[in-house]
């Protein structure tokens, strides 16, 4: 495997660029094979602990791949590093607006720009990736993944752009604070194209502005929405993890299973 790092111009963030790390699997350089692609939010957490911006650890996927690659499907990872400032990350990953209660700096108004971020991925990033690497460009072979608010964005992207994504992994998704706007969006989202969905939640998760009860209710809301809109249960892998908290340490344990599931049929 090999990891390449690029700075891609993006006027939506204060730095005016987004760091993109692309991992190609073993054997990529010695053939002409084209590979499925997984876009991952919070890309700073994917490969190595030295890359993280905050939290306890990374998903440590570079080491995991080295040890267990024979048990993994072959695909390209496109890891998008988030902004350094947490509130800016939340704005970037949310396609909705949240009216805060003002009880704390974390619970202030959030005007999400996730719709514009998705347009940037669709119109700038994905065409560049498909031109620079040997990808399977079709939606049938393209997935998107995230956790917490990154999970919200992954859900939104998969339902809003059936022409881009058919595979979705959303870990501990922070969807509840956007519940009203989310429910309206879920009624008009697209579902028939979805080939594989991985979703999970812990029973003891607390976010900056989301309670453990809201995490659980948000997960159930999403699971019901998929079923009500015709996604067959066998296409969804949904785990509720007892006592799991909202942290990279817990997501690290679940990350490989999510990858295997969404590309298990490729």
Rosetta silent file (secondary structure, phi, psi, omega in degrees, C-alpha in Angstrom):
SEQUENCE: XXXXXXXXXXXXXXXXXXXXXXXXXXXXXXXXXXXXXXXXXXXXXXXXXXXXXXXXXXXXXXXXXXXXXXXXXXXXXXXXXXXXXXXXXXXXXXXXXXXXXXXXXXXXXXXXXXXXXXXXXXXXXXXXXXXXXXXXXXXXXXXXXXXXXXXXXXXXXXXXXXXXXXXXXXXXXXXXXXXXXXXXXXXXXXXXXXXXXXXXXXXXXXXXXXXXXXXXXXXXXXXXXXXXXXXXXXXXXXXXXXXXXXXXXXXXXXXXXXXXXXXXXX
SCORE:     score description
SCORE:     0.000 S_00000001
   1 L     0.000  155.524  179.138    0.000    0.000    0.000 S_00000001
   2 E  -144.198  143.153 -179.629    1.040    3.585   -0.528 S_00000001
   3 E  -117.527  128.197  177.545   -0.323    6.874    0.804 S_00000001
   4 E  -112.561  144.501  179.754   -0.126   10.118   -1.177 S_00000001
   5 E  -119.941  135.525 -178.657   -0.857   13.577    0.270 S_00000001
   6 E  -135.870  152.223  167.564   -2.249   16.551   -1.656 S_00000001
   7 E  -104.232  117.730  178.835   -3.525   20.064   -0.912 S_00000001
   8 E  -105.850  126.888  179.676   -6.741   20.681   -2.830 S_00000001
   9 E   -59.031  135.431  177.775   -7.997   24.273   -3.132 S_00000001
  10 L  -154.501  110.270 -177.507  -11.323   24.803   -1.347 S_00000001
  11 L   -75.113   -0.921 -178.343  -12.745   28.240   -0.662 S_00000001
  12 L   -81.101  -17.119 -175.804  -15.224   26.884    1.880 S_00000001
  13 L  -114.182  156.172 -174.052  -12.639   26.589    4.674 S_00000001
  14 L   -64.181  -30.055  178.844  -10.548   29.293    6.348 S_00000001
  15 L   -76.779  -13.954 -179.237   -7.269   27.732    5.207 S_00000001
  16 L    65.339   17.806  171.018   -8.563   27.788    1.610 S_00000001
  17 E  -156.752  157.503  176.121   -7.388   24.243    1.041 S_00000001
  18 E  -122.699  129.287  175.728   -8.189   20.735    2.258 S_00000001
  19 E   -74.867  128.661 -179.482   -5.514   18.128    2.828 S_00000001
  20 E  -121.828  123.476  176.421   -6.434   14.933    0.968 S_00000001
  21 E  -110.253  126.363 -177.024   -4.620   11.658    1.645 S_00000001
  22 E  -114.385  122.708  177.332   -5.121    8.888   -0.912 S_00000001
  23 E  -106.639  125.132  174.130   -4.247    5.289   -0.074 S_00000001
  24 E  -106.324  146.348 -175.423   -3.857    2.761   -2.866 S_00000001
  25 L   -78.232  169.359  173.535   -3.743   -0.968   -2.029 S_00000001
  26 L   -54.733  139.545  178.187   -0.924   -3.439   -2.571 S_00000001
  27 L    91.081   -8.725 -177.523   -0.543   -4.279   -6.225 S_00000001
  28 H   -59.396  -40.692 -173.573   -1.826   -0.937   -7.484 S_00000001
  29 H   -79.285   -3.343 -173.415    1.473   -0.021   -9.124 S_00000001
  30 H  -116.221   16.968 -179.377    1.945   -3.263  -11.002 S_00000001
  31 L  -156.299 -167.673 -179.361   -1.196   -3.553  -13.100 S_00000001
  32 L  -117.694    8.712 -178.296   -4.070   -1.825  -14.840 S_00000001
  33 L   -60.350  143.799  173.590   -6.869   -2.845  -12.473 S_00000001
  34 L  -103.545  147.055 -169.362   -9.403   -0.204  -11.466 S_00000001
  35 E  -122.739  147.117  167.869  -10.555   -0.030   -7.845 S_00000001
  36 E   -59.504  162.461 -176.168  -13.651    0.974   -5.858 S_00000001
  37 E  -132.049  139.486  173.131  -13.239    4.163   -3.827 S_00000001
  38 E  -121.511  120.678  173.984  -14.194    5.163   -0.287 S_00000001
  39 E   -91.209  130.219 -175.495  -14.297    8.855    0.667 S_00000001
  40 E  -125.836  125.700  172.192  -13.793    9.346    4.419 S_00000001
  41 L   -72.259  163.718 -176.917  -14.465   12.460    6.497 S_00000001
  42 L    53.323   48.784 -175.717  -12.057   13.329    9.334 S_00000001
  43 H   -62.299  -18.143  176.723   -9.250   11.957    7.212 S_00000001
  44 H   -64.323  -19.827 -176.316   -6.682   13.028    9.790 S_00000001
  45 H   -95.428    0.362 -168.291   -7.865   10.092   11.917 S_00000001
  46 L   -80.341  -50.364 -162.335   -7.594    7.347    9.305 S_00000001
  47 L   -99.681  -47.897 -173.257   -4.005    6.183    8.940 S_00000001
  48 L  -144.031  150.298 -179.843   -1.643    7.038   11.818 S_00000001
  49 H   -60.857  -31.301 -176.713   -1.760    8.525   15.317 S_00000001
  50 H   -65.071  -16.296 -175.338    0.744   11.235   14.358 S_00000001
  51 H   -91.053  -13.779 -170.295   -1.838   12.807   12.012 S_00000001
  52 L   -67.240  153.054  177.756   -4.691   13.380   14.475 S_00000001
  53 L   -96.627  -30.368  177.470   -5.833   16.901   15.411 S_00000001
  54 L  -161.220  176.024 -179.471   -7.496   15.945   18.711 S_00000001
  55 L    90.358 -173.559 -170.324   -8.803   12.894   20.543 S_00000001
  56 L   -88.936  -34.832 -172.103   -7.094    9.779   21.781 S_00000001
  57 L  -166.794  172.655  172.519   -5.895    7.976   18.662 S_00000001
  58 L   -94.166 -179.274  171.354   -6.359    7.365   14.963 S_00000001
  59 L   -74.510  -12.212  175.574   -8.046    4.408   13.310 S_00000001
  60 L    56.070   38.274 -172.726   -4.451    3.205   12.794 S_00000001
  61 H   -70.486  -26.933  177.342   -5.439    1.798    9.423 S_00000001
  62 H   -59.904  -47.155  178.731   -1.915    1.820    8.002 S_00000001
  63 H   -68.511  -42.736 -179.050   -0.813   -0.696   10.620 S_00000001
  64 H   -60.298  -43.947  179.002   -4.090   -2.645   10.433 S_00000001
  65 H   -61.150  -42.125  179.773   -3.792   -2.978    6.660 S_00000001
  66 H   -60.005  -33.608 -177.519   -0.219   -4.202    7.011 S_00000001
  67 H   -88.125  -32.272 -167.923   -1.329   -6.962    9.381 S_00000001
  68 H  -128.820   19.202 -174.580   -4.701   -7.988    7.940 S_00000001
  69 H   -58.234  -27.917 -178.906   -4.829   -6.916    4.288 S_00000001
  70 H   -67.044  -16.377  179.435   -5.577  -10.478    3.158 S_00000001
  71 H  -100.372    6.035 -174.381   -8.931  -10.210    4.952 S_00000001
  72 L  -112.262  145.552  172.061   -9.837   -6.835    3.411 S_00000001
  73 L   -66.688  158.469  179.617  -11.488   -5.949    0.108 S_00000001
  74 L   -92.549  120.411  178.908   -9.313   -4.043   -2.363 S_00000001
  75 E  -158.690  164.193  176.702  -10.260   -0.377   -2.687 S_00000001
  76 E   -95.940  137.363  174.926   -8.787    3.126   -2.723 S_00000001
  77 E  -104.644  132.786  171.167   -9.290    5.406    0.298 S_00000001
  78 E  -115.542  104.751 -174.406   -9.658    9.171   -0.137 S_00000001
  79 E  -101.948  119.343 -175.920   -9.274   10.670    3.353 S_00000001
  80 E  -101.682  114.201 -179.335  -10.299   14.324    3.711 S_00000001
  81 L   -71.228  135.651 -176.997   -8.687   16.133    6.648 S_00000001
  82 L   -84.758  165.940  173.500  -11.126   18.359    8.540 S_00000001
  83 L   -60.375  153.072 -178.159  -10.546   21.985    9.648 S_00000001
  84 L   -69.677  -30.126 -176.304   -8.528   22.396   12.841 S_00000001
  85 L   -89.821  128.239 -171.091  -11.237   24.398   14.611 S_00000001
  86 H   -62.190  -41.568 -179.767  -14.119   22.239   15.826 S_00000001
  87 H   -64.445  -35.598  177.415  -16.899   24.719   15.104 S_00000001
  88 H   -67.641  -38.475  174.982  -15.624   25.136   11.550 S_00000001
  89 H   -58.474  -45.724 -179.113  -15.624   21.357   11.151 S_00000001
  90 H   -61.973  -43.298  178.227  -19.244   21.226   12.314 S_00000001
  91 H   -61.507  -42.005 -177.661  -20.288   23.921    9.850 S_00000001
  92 H   -65.626  -39.787 -174.115  -18.508   22.151    6.991 S_00000001
  93 H   -86.855  -11.706 -179.885  -20.042   18.755    7.702 S_00000001
  94 L   -97.147  127.912  173.998  -23.604   19.920    8.356 S_00000001
  95 L   -86.155    0.782 -174.172  -25.974   20.491    5.431 S_00000001
  96 L  -120.811  172.808  176.536  -28.494   22.043    7.840 S_00000001
  97 E  -110.230  135.613 -179.587  -28.855   25.033   10.171 S_00000001
  98 E  -117.286  126.596  175.673  -29.092   24.598   13.934 S_00000001
  99 L   -90.365  106.334 -176.629  -30.595   27.241   16.231 S_00000001
 100 L   -73.225  160.496  178.366  -28.569   26.929   19.413 S_00000001
 101 L   -85.871  -13.517  177.128  -29.899   27.441   22.920 S_00000001
 102 L    76.095   13.565 -179.361  -26.958   29.673   23.827 S_00000001
 103 L   -77.611  -16.535 -179.434  -26.189   27.798   27.033 S_00000001
 104 L  -157.978  162.085  177.448  -22.559   27.284   26.013 S_00000001
 105 H   -57.731  -32.090 -179.845  -20.184   28.262   23.189 S_00000001
 106 H   -69.538  -30.335 -176.514  -20.704   24.775   21.730 S_00000001
 107 H  -101.304   51.152  175.570  -24.487   25.208   21.613 S_00000001
 108 L  -100.225  176.154  178.537  -24.546   28.354   19.502 S_00000001
 109 L   -61.886  139.419  177.662  -26.182   28.852   16.120 S_00000001
 110 E  -126.079  116.879  175.759  -24.654   26.702   13.366 S_00000001
 111 E  -100.592   99.370 -174.326  -25.162   27.667    9.746 S_00000001
 112 L   -70.894  144.894  176.488  -24.120   24.512    7.927 S_00000001
 113 L  -120.362   24.391 -178.557  -22.373   24.630    4.544 S_00000001
 114 H   -61.144  -30.667  178.256  -22.471   20.881    3.926 S_00000001
 115 H   -63.667  -43.761  178.375  -24.475   21.311    0.730 S_00000001
 116 H   -67.942  -35.801  177.695  -21.705   23.444   -0.768 S_00000001
 117 H   -63.589  -41.071  176.839  -19.089   20.989    0.543 S_00000001
 118 H   -64.097  -39.704  176.350  -20.864   18.141   -1.240 S_00000001
 119 H   -60.921  -40.318  178.324  -20.901   20.212   -4.432 S_00000001
 120 H   -62.619  -42.318  177.588  -17.131   20.700   -4.066 S_00000001
 121 H   -62.062  -44.705 -175.986  -16.621   16.951   -3.707 S_00000001
 122 H   -69.734  -39.928 -170.816  -18.843   16.248   -6.721 S_00000001
 123 H   -96.720  -23.741 -177.300  -17.533   18.963   -9.022 S_00000001
 124 H  -116.009  -59.055 -170.828  -13.883   19.306   -7.998 S_00000001
 125 H   -68.444  -52.495 -174.782  -12.525   16.508   -5.832 S_00000001
 126 H   -63.377  -44.263  176.351  -14.083   13.386   -7.353 S_00000001
 127 H   -59.478  -36.445  177.908  -13.307   14.304  -10.980 S_00000001
 128 H   -66.922  -45.299  178.402   -9.709   15.012   -9.929 S_00000001
 129 H   -59.305  -47.022 -178.204   -9.417   11.690   -8.037 S_00000001
 130 H   -64.305  -27.678  177.732  -10.907    9.775  -10.958 S_00000001
 131 H   -82.198  -29.198 -175.353   -8.439   11.426  -13.318 S_00000001
 132 H   -90.344  -22.454 -175.820   -5.374   10.921  -11.119 S_00000001
 133 L  -130.489  159.138 -179.411   -6.015    7.324   -9.978 S_00000001
 134 L   -84.054   86.354 -177.172   -7.376    4.136  -11.522 S_00000001
 135 E  -104.092  156.646  161.385  -10.816    4.201   -9.930 S_00000001
 136 L   -83.619  109.347 -169.167  -14.126    2.561  -10.646 S_00000001
 137 L   -77.854  -18.223 -173.720  -15.897    5.837  -11.287 S_00000001
 138 L   -69.081  151.529  177.206  -19.471    4.527  -11.079 S_00000001
 139 H   -58.423  -32.844 -179.970  -21.645    5.160   -8.030 S_00000001
 140 H   -58.562  -21.821 -176.807  -22.037    1.392   -7.645 S_00000001
 141 H  -116.712   20.030 -176.335  -18.363    1.233   -6.647 S_00000001
 142 E  -127.111  131.307  179.915  -18.124    4.427   -4.590 S_00000001
 143 E  -124.475  166.657  175.682  -18.761    4.853   -0.874 S_00000001
 144 E  -138.759  144.110 -170.915  -18.698    7.582    1.739 S_00000001
 145 E  -141.326  147.779  173.384  -17.934    7.277    5.447 S_00000001
 146 E  -168.631  165.580  172.846  -17.888    9.405    8.583 S_00000001
 147 E  -126.539  156.733 -178.474  -18.422    9.471   12.315 S_00000001
 148 L    56.817 -127.849  177.873  -20.287   11.934   14.527 S_00000001
 149 H   -66.087  -27.283  172.332  -21.098   15.027   12.410 S_00000001
 150 H   -63.631  -29.616  173.859  -19.034   13.422    9.667 S_00000001
 151 H   -68.280  -40.851  174.807  -21.574   10.602    9.802 S_00000001
 152 H   -56.954  -47.068 -179.117  -24.378   13.113    9.287 S_00000001
 153 H   -63.497  -40.265  179.637  -22.588   14.420    6.205 S_00000001
 154 H   -61.253  -43.094  177.144  -22.016   10.902    4.860 S_00000001
 155 H   -59.602  -49.285 -179.161  -25.735   10.138    5.242 S_00000001
 156 H   -58.500  -47.324 -177.401  -26.684   13.365    3.513 S_00000001
 157 H   -62.321  -42.753 -177.824  -24.238   12.805    0.647 S_00000001
 158 H   -66.209  -34.530 -178.650  -25.362    9.212    0.044 S_00000001
 159 H   -86.455  -28.045 -177.360  -29.055   10.169   -0.070 S_00000001
 160 H   -84.728  -26.406 -174.823  -28.648   13.457   -1.957 S_00000001
 161 L  -127.688   74.038  177.166  -26.314   12.199   -4.697 S_00000001
 162 L   -63.532  -16.296  176.782  -27.304    8.734   -5.939 S_00000001
 163 L   -77.470  -11.294 -177.766  -25.183    9.495   -8.997 S_00000001
 164 L  -111.424  -43.354 -168.260  -22.070    9.517   -6.784 S_00000001
 165 L  -129.477  135.378  173.803  -22.469    7.134   -3.830 S_00000001
 166 L  -126.196   -0.692 -176.453  -24.165    3.779   -3.264 S_00000001
 167 E  -129.414  132.409 -170.187  -22.242    2.635   -0.170 S_00000001
 168 E  -135.830  131.002  171.412  -22.514    4.312    3.217 S_00000001
 169 E  -127.247  120.028 -177.117  -20.782    3.904    6.573 S_00000001
 170 E  -131.290  107.176 -177.174  -21.983    6.169    9.395 S_00000001
 171 E  -100.138  128.924  174.879  -20.546    5.575   12.867 S_00000001
 172 L    48.013   49.209 -172.142  -22.103    7.249   15.923 S_00000001
 173 L   -66.764  130.964  178.305  -23.827    9.790   13.687 S_00000001
 174 L   -90.252   82.205 -175.012  -24.712   13.113   15.350 S_00000001
 175 L  -107.033  -19.167 -165.879  -28.066   13.618   13.638 S_00000001
 176 H   -67.123  -37.656 -176.113  -30.493   14.439   16.432 S_00000001
 177 H   -67.333  -14.902  177.608  -29.856   18.172   16.838 S_00000001
 178 H  -103.233   19.559 -165.372  -30.815   18.594   13.186 S_00000001
 179 H   -52.175  -47.141 -175.461  -33.895   16.379   13.608 S_00000001
 180 H   -63.345  -49.875  179.446  -36.534   18.675   12.103 S_00000001
 181 H   -68.306  -36.553  179.538  -34.580   19.516    8.951 S_00000001
 182 H   -62.618  -45.767 -178.564  -33.237   15.980    8.700 S_00000001
 183 H   -61.158  -39.506  177.330  -36.710   14.415    8.773 S_00000001
 184 H   -64.120  -42.062  178.399  -37.857   16.719    5.979 S_00000001
 185 H   -64.210  -40.149 -177.800  -34.782   15.788    3.930 S_00000001
 186 H   -61.305  -27.865  179.210  -35.303   12.060    4.550 S_00000001
 187 H   -71.844  -22.902 -178.764  -38.716   12.300    2.890 S_00000001
 188 H  -113.023    1.163  178.972  -37.168   13.501   -0.365 S_00000001
 189 L   -70.856  165.058  177.547  -33.871   11.596   -0.301 S_00000001
 190 L  -100.119  139.746 -175.231  -33.033    8.747   -2.688 S_00000001
 191 L  -130.095  -27.863 -171.502  -32.733    5.181   -1.338 S_00000001
 192 L   -62.842  -20.450 -178.101  -33.162    2.660   -4.134 S_00000001
 193 L   -84.493  -12.479 -171.251  -29.527    2.938   -5.234 S_00000001
 194 L   -72.011  119.947 -177.822  -28.063    2.065   -1.826 S_00000001
 195 L   -91.894  -37.841 -176.362  -26.216   -1.241   -2.003 S_00000001
 196 E  -148.317  134.314  175.928  -24.683   -1.423    1.494 S_00000001
 197 E  -129.352  127.993  168.008  -25.149    0.553    4.695 S_00000001
 198 E  -111.495  131.849  176.281  -23.121    0.218    7.880 S_00000001
 199 E  -145.278  149.371  178.370  -24.367    2.108   10.926 S_00000001
 200 E  -154.066  169.825  176.622  -23.712    1.928   14.639 S_00000001
 201 E  -161.248  150.146  173.441  -24.116    3.718   17.967 S_00000001
 202 E   -99.229  159.148 -178.521  -22.960    3.233   21.545 S_00000001
 203 L   -86.350   -3.665 -177.960  -25.261    3.291   24.549 S_00000001
 204 L  -132.146   42.466 -177.732  -23.082    5.757   26.484 S_00000001
 205 L   -92.217  133.646  171.662  -22.236    8.394   23.893 S_00000001
 206 L  -130.162  126.773  173.147  -22.110   12.083   24.714 S_00000001
 207 L  -100.225 -171.186  179.909  -21.153   14.720   22.162 S_00000001
 208 L   -66.227  -32.790 -179.327  -20.522   18.420   22.641 S_00000001
 209 L  -137.798   18.207 -179.191  -24.256   19.152   22.254 S_00000001
 210 L  -127.622  131.259  179.986  -25.857   15.705   21.929 S_00000001
 211 L   -85.873  168.409  179.400  -26.904   13.440   24.822 S_00000001
 212 H   -65.183  -35.294  177.887  -26.653    9.664   24.862 S_00000001
 213 H   -64.293  -37.691  179.991  -30.446    9.397   24.556 S_00000001
 214 H   -71.126  -35.538  174.742  -30.328   11.620   21.458 S_00000001
 215 H   -61.524  -45.374 -179.078  -27.577    9.525   19.857 S_00000001
 216 H   -66.167  -43.465  179.738  -29.671    6.383   20.330 S_00000001
 217 H   -65.711  -37.562  178.086  -32.869    8.034   19.107 S_00000001
 218 H   -63.849  -39.710  177.841  -31.029    9.450   16.086 S_00000001
 219 H   -64.737  -43.350  178.643  -29.719    6.007   15.139 S_00000001
 220 H   -64.678  -38.141  176.083  -33.187    4.496   15.396 S_00000001
 221 H   -57.126  -45.748 -178.644  -34.572    7.365   13.309 S_00000001
 222 H   -68.646  -42.968 -179.235  -32.127    6.583   10.525 S_00000001
 223 H   -61.280  -44.021  177.540  -32.666    2.815   10.660 S_00000001
 224 H   -62.395  -40.411 -178.519  -36.440    3.269   10.420 S_00000001
 225 H   -62.172  -43.109  178.920  -36.044    5.712    7.553 S_00000001
 226 H   -60.323  -47.805 -177.981  -33.995    3.243    5.512 S_00000001
 227 H   -65.596  -43.032 -178.354  -36.532    0.457    6.017 S_00000001
 228 H   -64.919  -25.391 -179.796  -39.547    2.695    5.402 S_00000001
 229 L  -100.273   17.356  167.093  -38.050    3.850    2.116 S_00000001
 230 L    94.624    4.862  175.776  -37.480    0.349    0.829 S_00000001
 231 L   -72.221  125.820 -177.793  -33.893   -0.511    1.742 S_00000001
 232 L   -69.307  138.714 -176.951  -33.849   -4.260    2.347 S_00000001
 233 H   -55.219  -32.370 -177.952  -32.742   -5.253    5.881 S_00000001
 234 H   -71.255   -9.538  176.301  -30.036   -7.542    4.531 S_00000001
 235 H   -91.435   -2.968 -176.741  -28.299   -4.501    3.002 S_00000001
 236 E  -116.817  129.652  169.323  -27.926   -2.845    6.422 S_00000001
 237 E  -110.398  112.653 -173.812  -25.513   -3.800    9.173 S_00000001
 238 E  -124.115  119.422  179.969  -26.654   -1.989   12.338 S_00000001
 239 E  -118.161  136.856  167.388  -24.898   -2.424   15.677 S_00000001
 240 E  -112.087  116.841 -173.317  -25.747   -0.965   19.073 S_00000001
 241 E   -99.562  115.192  179.571  -22.668   -1.318   21.285 S_00000001
 242 L   -59.060  131.162  174.471  -23.294   -1.527   25.054 S_00000001
 243 L    68.868   -0.490  179.292  -21.373    1.086   27.063 S_00000001
 244 L   -67.160  142.847 -177.718  -19.489    2.396   24.004 S_00000001
 245 L  -110.161  178.234 -175.050  -18.656    6.116   24.186 S_00000001
 246 L   -92.139   83.676 -174.772  -18.171    8.878   21.616 S_00000001
 247 L  -156.013  157.891  177.444  -14.466    8.566   20.947 S_00000001
 248 H   -61.155  -32.809 -179.664  -11.841    7.530   18.431 S_00000001
 249 H   -58.468  -42.060  179.092  -10.854    4.658   20.721 S_00000001
 250 H   -74.848  -40.832 -179.507  -14.263    3.044   20.242 S_00000001
 251 H   -64.920  -32.841  178.916  -14.546    3.872   16.526 S_00000001
 252 H   -58.105  -36.789 -179.479  -11.121    2.326   15.935 S_00000001
 253 H   -70.406  -28.829 -175.541  -12.477   -1.042   17.045 S_00000001
 254 H   -97.134  -17.792 -174.452  -15.441   -0.843   14.644 S_00000001
 255 H   -54.554  -49.291 -178.415  -13.732    0.809   11.668 S_00000001
 256 H   -62.760  -37.928  178.998  -12.445   -2.379    9.943 S_00000001
 257 H   -63.840  -37.550  177.982  -15.845   -4.099   10.148 S_00000001
 258 H   -63.003  -43.788  179.202  -17.473   -1.084    8.522 S_00000001
 259 H   -62.070  -46.922 -178.747  -14.978   -1.186    5.644 S_00000001
 260 H   -61.253  -41.031 -175.278  -15.440   -4.899    5.109 S_00000001
 261 H   -66.553  -48.836 -171.157  -19.221   -4.671    5.144 S_00000001
 262 H   -70.894  -19.287  177.017  -19.744   -1.872    2.636 S_00000001
 263 L  -114.729   18.848 -175.435  -17.452   -3.510    0.067 S_00000001
 264 L   -64.222  -25.312 -177.089  -18.224   -7.143    0.888 S_00000001
 265 L   -98.784    7.212 -177.613  -19.981   -7.732   -2.450 S_00000001
 266 L   -93.084    0.000    0.000  -17.294   -6.157   -4.659 S_00000001
